[in-house]
Coordinates of C-alpha atoms and ligand atoms in Angstrom, one line a residue:
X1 CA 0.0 0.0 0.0
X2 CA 1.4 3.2 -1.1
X3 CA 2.1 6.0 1.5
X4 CA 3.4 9.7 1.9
X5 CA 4.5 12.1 4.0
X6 CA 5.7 15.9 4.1
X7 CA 6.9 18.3 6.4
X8 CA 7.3 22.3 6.4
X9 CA 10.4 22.5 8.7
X10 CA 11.1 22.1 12.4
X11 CA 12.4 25.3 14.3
X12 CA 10.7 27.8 16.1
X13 CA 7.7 29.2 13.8
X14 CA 4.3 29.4 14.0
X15 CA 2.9 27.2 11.4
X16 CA -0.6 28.5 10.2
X17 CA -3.0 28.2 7.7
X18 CA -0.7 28.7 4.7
X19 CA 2.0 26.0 5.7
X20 CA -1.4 23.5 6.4
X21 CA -2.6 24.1 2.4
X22 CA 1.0 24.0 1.6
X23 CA 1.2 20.6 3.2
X24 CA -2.1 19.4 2.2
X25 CA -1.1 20.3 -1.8
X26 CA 1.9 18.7 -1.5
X27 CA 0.8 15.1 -0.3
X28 CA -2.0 15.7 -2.4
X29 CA 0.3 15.9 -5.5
X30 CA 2.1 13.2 -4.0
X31 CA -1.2 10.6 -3.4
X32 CA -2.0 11.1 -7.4
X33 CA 0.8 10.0 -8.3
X34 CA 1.3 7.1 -5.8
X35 CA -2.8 6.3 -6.4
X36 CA -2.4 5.8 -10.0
X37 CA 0.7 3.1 -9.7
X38 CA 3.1 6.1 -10.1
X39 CA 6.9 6.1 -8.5
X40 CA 7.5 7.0 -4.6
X41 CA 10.6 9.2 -6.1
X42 CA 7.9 11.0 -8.6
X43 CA 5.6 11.7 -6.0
X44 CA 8.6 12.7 -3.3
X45 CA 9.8 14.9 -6.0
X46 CA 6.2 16.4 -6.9
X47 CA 5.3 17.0 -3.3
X48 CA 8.4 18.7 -2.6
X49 CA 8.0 20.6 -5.6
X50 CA 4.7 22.1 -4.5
X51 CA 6.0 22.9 -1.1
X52 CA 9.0 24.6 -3.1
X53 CA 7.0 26.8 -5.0
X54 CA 4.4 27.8 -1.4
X55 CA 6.4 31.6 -0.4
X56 CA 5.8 30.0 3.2
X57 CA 8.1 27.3 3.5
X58 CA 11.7 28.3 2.9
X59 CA 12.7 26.5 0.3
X60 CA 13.2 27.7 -3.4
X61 CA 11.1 30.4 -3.5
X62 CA 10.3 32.0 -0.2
X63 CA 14.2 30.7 0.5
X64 CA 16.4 32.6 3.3
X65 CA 19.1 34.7 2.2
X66 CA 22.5 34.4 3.0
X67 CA 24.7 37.5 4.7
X68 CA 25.2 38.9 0.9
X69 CA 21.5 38.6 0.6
X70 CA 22.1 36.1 -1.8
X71 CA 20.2 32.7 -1.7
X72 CA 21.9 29.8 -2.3
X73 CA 19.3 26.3 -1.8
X74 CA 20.4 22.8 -1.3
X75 CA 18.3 19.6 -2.4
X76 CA 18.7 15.7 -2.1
X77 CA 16.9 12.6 -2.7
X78 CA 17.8 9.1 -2.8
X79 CA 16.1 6.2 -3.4
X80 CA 16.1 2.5 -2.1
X81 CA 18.9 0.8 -4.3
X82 CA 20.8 4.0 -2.8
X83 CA 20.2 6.2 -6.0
X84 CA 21.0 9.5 -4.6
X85 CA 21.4 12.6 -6.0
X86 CA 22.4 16.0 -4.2
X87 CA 23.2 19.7 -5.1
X88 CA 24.1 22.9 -2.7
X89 CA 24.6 26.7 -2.8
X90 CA 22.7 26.7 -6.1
X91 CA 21.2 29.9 -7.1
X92 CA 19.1 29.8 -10.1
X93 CA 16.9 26.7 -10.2
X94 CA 13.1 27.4 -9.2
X95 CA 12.6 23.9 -8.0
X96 CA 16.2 22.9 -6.5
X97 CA 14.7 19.3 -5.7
X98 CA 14.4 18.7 -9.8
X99 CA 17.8 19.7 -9.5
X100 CA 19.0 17.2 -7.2
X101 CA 17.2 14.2 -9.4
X102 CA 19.1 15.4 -12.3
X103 CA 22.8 14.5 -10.0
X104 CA 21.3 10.8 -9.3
X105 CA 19.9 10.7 -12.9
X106 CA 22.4 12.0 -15.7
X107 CA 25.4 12.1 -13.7
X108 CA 27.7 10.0 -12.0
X109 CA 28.2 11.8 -9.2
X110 CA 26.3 12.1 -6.0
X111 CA 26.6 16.0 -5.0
X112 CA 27.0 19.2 -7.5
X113 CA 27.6 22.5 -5.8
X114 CA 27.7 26.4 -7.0
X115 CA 28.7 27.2 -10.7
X116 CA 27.9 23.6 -11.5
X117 CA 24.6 22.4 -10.2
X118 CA 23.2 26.0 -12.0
X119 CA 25.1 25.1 -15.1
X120 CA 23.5 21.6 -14.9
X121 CA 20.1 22.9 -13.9
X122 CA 20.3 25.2 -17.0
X123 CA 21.9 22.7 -19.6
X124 CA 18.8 20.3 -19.0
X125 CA 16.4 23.6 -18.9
X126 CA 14.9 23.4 -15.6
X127 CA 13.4 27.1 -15.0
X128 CA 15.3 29.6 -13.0
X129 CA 13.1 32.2 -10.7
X130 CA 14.1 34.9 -8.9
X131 CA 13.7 33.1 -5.6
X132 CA 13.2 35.8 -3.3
X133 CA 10.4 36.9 -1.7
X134 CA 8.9 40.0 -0.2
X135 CA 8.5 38.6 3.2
X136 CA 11.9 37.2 3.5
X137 CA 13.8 40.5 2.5
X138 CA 12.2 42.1 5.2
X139 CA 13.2 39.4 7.6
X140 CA 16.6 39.7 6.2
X141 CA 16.8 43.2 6.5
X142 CA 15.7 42.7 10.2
X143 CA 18.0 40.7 10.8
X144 CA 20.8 42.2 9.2
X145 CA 20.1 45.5 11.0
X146 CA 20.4 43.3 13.9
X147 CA 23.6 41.6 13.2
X148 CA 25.1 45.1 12.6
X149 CA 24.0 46.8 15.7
X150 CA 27.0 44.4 17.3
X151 CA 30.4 46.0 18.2
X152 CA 32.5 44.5 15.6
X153 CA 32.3 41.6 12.6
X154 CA 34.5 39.2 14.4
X155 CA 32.3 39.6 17.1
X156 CA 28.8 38.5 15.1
X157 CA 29.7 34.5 14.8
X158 CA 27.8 33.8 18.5
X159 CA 25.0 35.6 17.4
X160 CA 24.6 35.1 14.3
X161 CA 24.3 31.1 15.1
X162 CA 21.8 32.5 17.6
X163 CA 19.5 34.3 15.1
X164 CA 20.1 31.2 12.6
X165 CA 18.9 28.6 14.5
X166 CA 16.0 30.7 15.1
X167 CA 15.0 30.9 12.0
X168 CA 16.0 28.0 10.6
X169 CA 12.6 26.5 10.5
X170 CA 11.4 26.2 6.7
X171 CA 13.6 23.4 5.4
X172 CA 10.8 21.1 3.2
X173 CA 11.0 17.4 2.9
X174 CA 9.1 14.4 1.7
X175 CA 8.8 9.8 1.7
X176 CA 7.0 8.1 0.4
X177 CA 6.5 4.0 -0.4
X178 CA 4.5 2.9 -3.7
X179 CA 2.8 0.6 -4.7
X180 CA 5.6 -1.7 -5.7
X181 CA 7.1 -1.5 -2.3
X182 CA 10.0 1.0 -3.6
X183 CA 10.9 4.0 -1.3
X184 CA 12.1 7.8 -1.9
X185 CA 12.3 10.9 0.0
X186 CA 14.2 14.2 -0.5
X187 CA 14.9 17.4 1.4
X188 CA 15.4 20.7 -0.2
X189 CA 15.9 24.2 1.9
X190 CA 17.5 27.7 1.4
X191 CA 19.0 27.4 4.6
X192 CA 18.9 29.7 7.8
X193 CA 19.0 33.1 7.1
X194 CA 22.5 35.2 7.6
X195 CA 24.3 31.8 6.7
X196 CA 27.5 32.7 5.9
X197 CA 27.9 32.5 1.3
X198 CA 29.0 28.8 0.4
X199 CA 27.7 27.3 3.8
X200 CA 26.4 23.9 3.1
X201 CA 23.5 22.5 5.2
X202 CA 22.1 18.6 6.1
X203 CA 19.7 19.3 3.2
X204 CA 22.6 18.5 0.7
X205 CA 23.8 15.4 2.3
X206 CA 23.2 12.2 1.7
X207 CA 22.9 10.5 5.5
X208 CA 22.7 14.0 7.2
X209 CA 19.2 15.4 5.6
X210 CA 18.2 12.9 3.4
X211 CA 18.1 8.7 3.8
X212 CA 17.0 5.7 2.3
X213 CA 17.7 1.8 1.5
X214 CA 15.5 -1.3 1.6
X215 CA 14.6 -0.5 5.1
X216 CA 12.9 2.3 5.2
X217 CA 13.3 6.8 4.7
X218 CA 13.7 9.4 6.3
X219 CA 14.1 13.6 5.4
X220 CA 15.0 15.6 8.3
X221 CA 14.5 19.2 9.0
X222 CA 15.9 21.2 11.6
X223 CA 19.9 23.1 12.7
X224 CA 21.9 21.5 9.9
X225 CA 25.3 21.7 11.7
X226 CA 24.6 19.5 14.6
X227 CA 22.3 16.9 12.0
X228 CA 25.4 16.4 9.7
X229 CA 27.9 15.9 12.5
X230 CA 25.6 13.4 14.0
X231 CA 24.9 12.0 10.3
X232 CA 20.9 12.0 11.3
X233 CA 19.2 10.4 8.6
X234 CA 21.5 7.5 8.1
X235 CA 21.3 6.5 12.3
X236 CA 17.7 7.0 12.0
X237 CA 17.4 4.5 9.3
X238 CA 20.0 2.2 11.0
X239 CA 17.8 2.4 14.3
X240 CA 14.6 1.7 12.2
X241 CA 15.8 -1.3 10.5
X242 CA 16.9 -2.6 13.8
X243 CA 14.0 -1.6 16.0
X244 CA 11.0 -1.2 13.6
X245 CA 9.5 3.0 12.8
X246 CA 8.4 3.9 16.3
X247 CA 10.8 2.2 18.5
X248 CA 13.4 3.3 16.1
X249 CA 12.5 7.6 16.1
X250 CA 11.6 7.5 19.6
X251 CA 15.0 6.5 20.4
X252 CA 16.8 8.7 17.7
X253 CA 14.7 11.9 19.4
X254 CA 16.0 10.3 22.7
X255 CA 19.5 10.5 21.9
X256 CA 19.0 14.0 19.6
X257 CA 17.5 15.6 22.9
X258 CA 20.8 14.1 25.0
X259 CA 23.2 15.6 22.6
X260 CA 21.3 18.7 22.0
X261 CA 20.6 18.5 17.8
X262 CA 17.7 20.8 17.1
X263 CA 15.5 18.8 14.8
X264 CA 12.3 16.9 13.2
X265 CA 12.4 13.9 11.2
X266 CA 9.7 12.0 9.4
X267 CA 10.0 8.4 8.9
X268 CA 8.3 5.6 6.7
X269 CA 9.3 1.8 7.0
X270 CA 9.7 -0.7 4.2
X271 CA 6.5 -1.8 5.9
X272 CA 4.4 1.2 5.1
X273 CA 4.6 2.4 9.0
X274 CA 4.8 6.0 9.1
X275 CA 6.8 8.0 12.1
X276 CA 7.8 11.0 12.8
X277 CA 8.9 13.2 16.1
X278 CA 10.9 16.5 16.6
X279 CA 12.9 18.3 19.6
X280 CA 12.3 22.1 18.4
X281 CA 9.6 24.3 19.3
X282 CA 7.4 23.8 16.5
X283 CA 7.2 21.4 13.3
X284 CA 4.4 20.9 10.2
X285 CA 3.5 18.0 8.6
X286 CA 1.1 16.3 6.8
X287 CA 0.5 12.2 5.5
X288 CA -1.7 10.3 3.0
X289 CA -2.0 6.6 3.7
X290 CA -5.3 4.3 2.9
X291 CA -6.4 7.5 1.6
X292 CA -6.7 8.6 5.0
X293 CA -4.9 12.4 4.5
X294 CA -3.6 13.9 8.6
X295 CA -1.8 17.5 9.1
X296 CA -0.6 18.4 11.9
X297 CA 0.9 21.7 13.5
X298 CA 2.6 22.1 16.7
X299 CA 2.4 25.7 17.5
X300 CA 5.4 25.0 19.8
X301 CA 3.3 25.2 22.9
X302 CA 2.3 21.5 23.0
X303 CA -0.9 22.2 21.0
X304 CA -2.2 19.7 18.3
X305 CA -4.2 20.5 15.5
X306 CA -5.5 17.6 13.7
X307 CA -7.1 17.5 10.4
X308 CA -10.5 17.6 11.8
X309 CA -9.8 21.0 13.3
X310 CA -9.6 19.8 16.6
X311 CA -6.9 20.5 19.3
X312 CA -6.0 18.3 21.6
X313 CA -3.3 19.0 24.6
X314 CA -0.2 16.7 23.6
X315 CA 2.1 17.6 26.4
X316 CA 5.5 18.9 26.1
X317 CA 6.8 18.5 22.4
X318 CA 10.3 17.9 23.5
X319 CA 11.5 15.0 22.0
X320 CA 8.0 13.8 21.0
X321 CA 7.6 10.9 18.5
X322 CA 4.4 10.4 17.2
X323 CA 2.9 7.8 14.8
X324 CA 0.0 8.6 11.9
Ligands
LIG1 N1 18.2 22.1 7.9 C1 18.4 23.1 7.0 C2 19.7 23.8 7.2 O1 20.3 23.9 8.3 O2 20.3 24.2 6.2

């Protein structure tokens, strides 16, 4: 039985309305593909493309800008046989995920960064958008203004990881399983805002951001320092195929809480079993399995939102792993 999920990002945000239609789109787009005997990677790629192209999430357009006020996205996705395909600091691409598929698909490499991945994304004519947004220039300008009312530049690294992990809450990702049992997922994000130019994020790599073999997937979301030192996706998936979905994210958020990694992660087993949890503030997501479609929105104050409308108190959201 086919299966999908998507999330808008773990940090500290307040998802609303606009990142629940976002979400809802994207597994949408996702569930027609998957419905009608399509490929998880299509429908991983067309959900994240739709969460791409919502100005909420930031991830191509709607992306953060760096301290040039450049943006610069990453994207990855992999696939079961360990396809994979990755690209960073990119700056033209509308949809960096498509972008990403092209490294695992043409090439034979696994990660394209800069000059390259846009000369890629432009050789194979993907369309290039000017990927900023009105919102997130203001932010940046905030922020910027912020930055400078320090004494002195050498002095601005503290902070600025201090403002960054802040805002570091719009990273998009997606898994899904399909009807043939084969599993995707990808990750694509513009990054915190006030990253320094040419910083990388998880996003771009394979086993930080992004994982996926015969066991199961994962896309994580979240500070992307601490998730590629602690190579995230891939020890989710080795705790999965060793302890089952569940077992396997509840103890991942377990040790992510112990070592202090600021994150979300959403999960699906070679099984179908769908899991997810998250130690920042807030996260959004949303699934589509049995046809059965489930949002949710944690405000950061322990409040669920269920597709129904509903709230229901879920207790502190530290380290909470839940199951659709
Ligand atoms: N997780 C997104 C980033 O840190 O770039």
């Amino acid at each position: 039985m086919p299966a999908i999920i998507a999330h808008g990002g773990a940090g500290r945000y307040s998802p609303d309305e606009e990142h629940e239609r976002g979400l809802k789109d994207a597994v949408a787009a996702g569930w027609r593909i998957l419905e009608s005997g399509g490929s998880a990677i299509d429908a991983v790629e067309a959900a994240i493309v739709v969460l791409e192209d919502f100005p909420v999430f930031q991830a191509g357009f709607g992306s953060a800008m760096n301290l040039r006020g450049e943006i610069q996205t990453d994207a990855s996705i992999m696939l079961d046989d360990l396809s994979c395909g990755a690209v960073a600091a990119l700056t033209a691409a509308a949809n960096p995920i498509k972008a990403a598929r092209l490294v695992m698909e043409k090439t034979d490499h696994v990660l394209i960064v800069g000059e390259g991945a846009d000369h890629l994304s432009r050789s194979y004519g993907l369309e290039s958008r000017d990927l900023c947004s009105p919102e997130r220039k203001e932010t940046y300008d905030r922020m910027l203004a912020k930055l400078r009312a320090g004494e002195e530049v050498a002095s601005y690294l503290p902070r600025l990881r201090e403002v960054a992990a802040d805002l570091s809450m719009g990273t998009v990702g997606a898994v899904a399983v399909d009807s043939d049992g084969r599993i995707a997922a990808g990750t694509s994000t513009g990054g915190p805002m006030l990253k320094l130019p040419g910083r990388v994020g998880d996003a771009a790599i394979i086993g930080a951001g992004t994982y996926v073999n015969g066991n199961g997937g994962v896309s994580a979301t979240g500070v992307g320092e601490p998730i590629i030192k602690h190579i995230i996706a891939k020890k989710a998936i080795d705790l999965i195929s060793h302890l089952g979905a569940r077992e396997g994210i509840d103890t991942l958020m377990e040790y992510a809480r112990i070592n202090d990694v600021r994150l979300g992660i959403v999960a699906i087993e070679e099984n179908e079993a769908i899991a997810l949890g998250y130690t920042t503030d807030a996260m959004s997501w949303a699934s589509m399995k049995d046809g059965e479609l489930k949002t949710f929105l944690s405000t950061g104050i322990g409040v669920r939102k269920d597709d129904a409308g509903d709230k229901a108190e879920t207790g502190d959201s530290s380290g909470k792993v839940l199951e659709t």
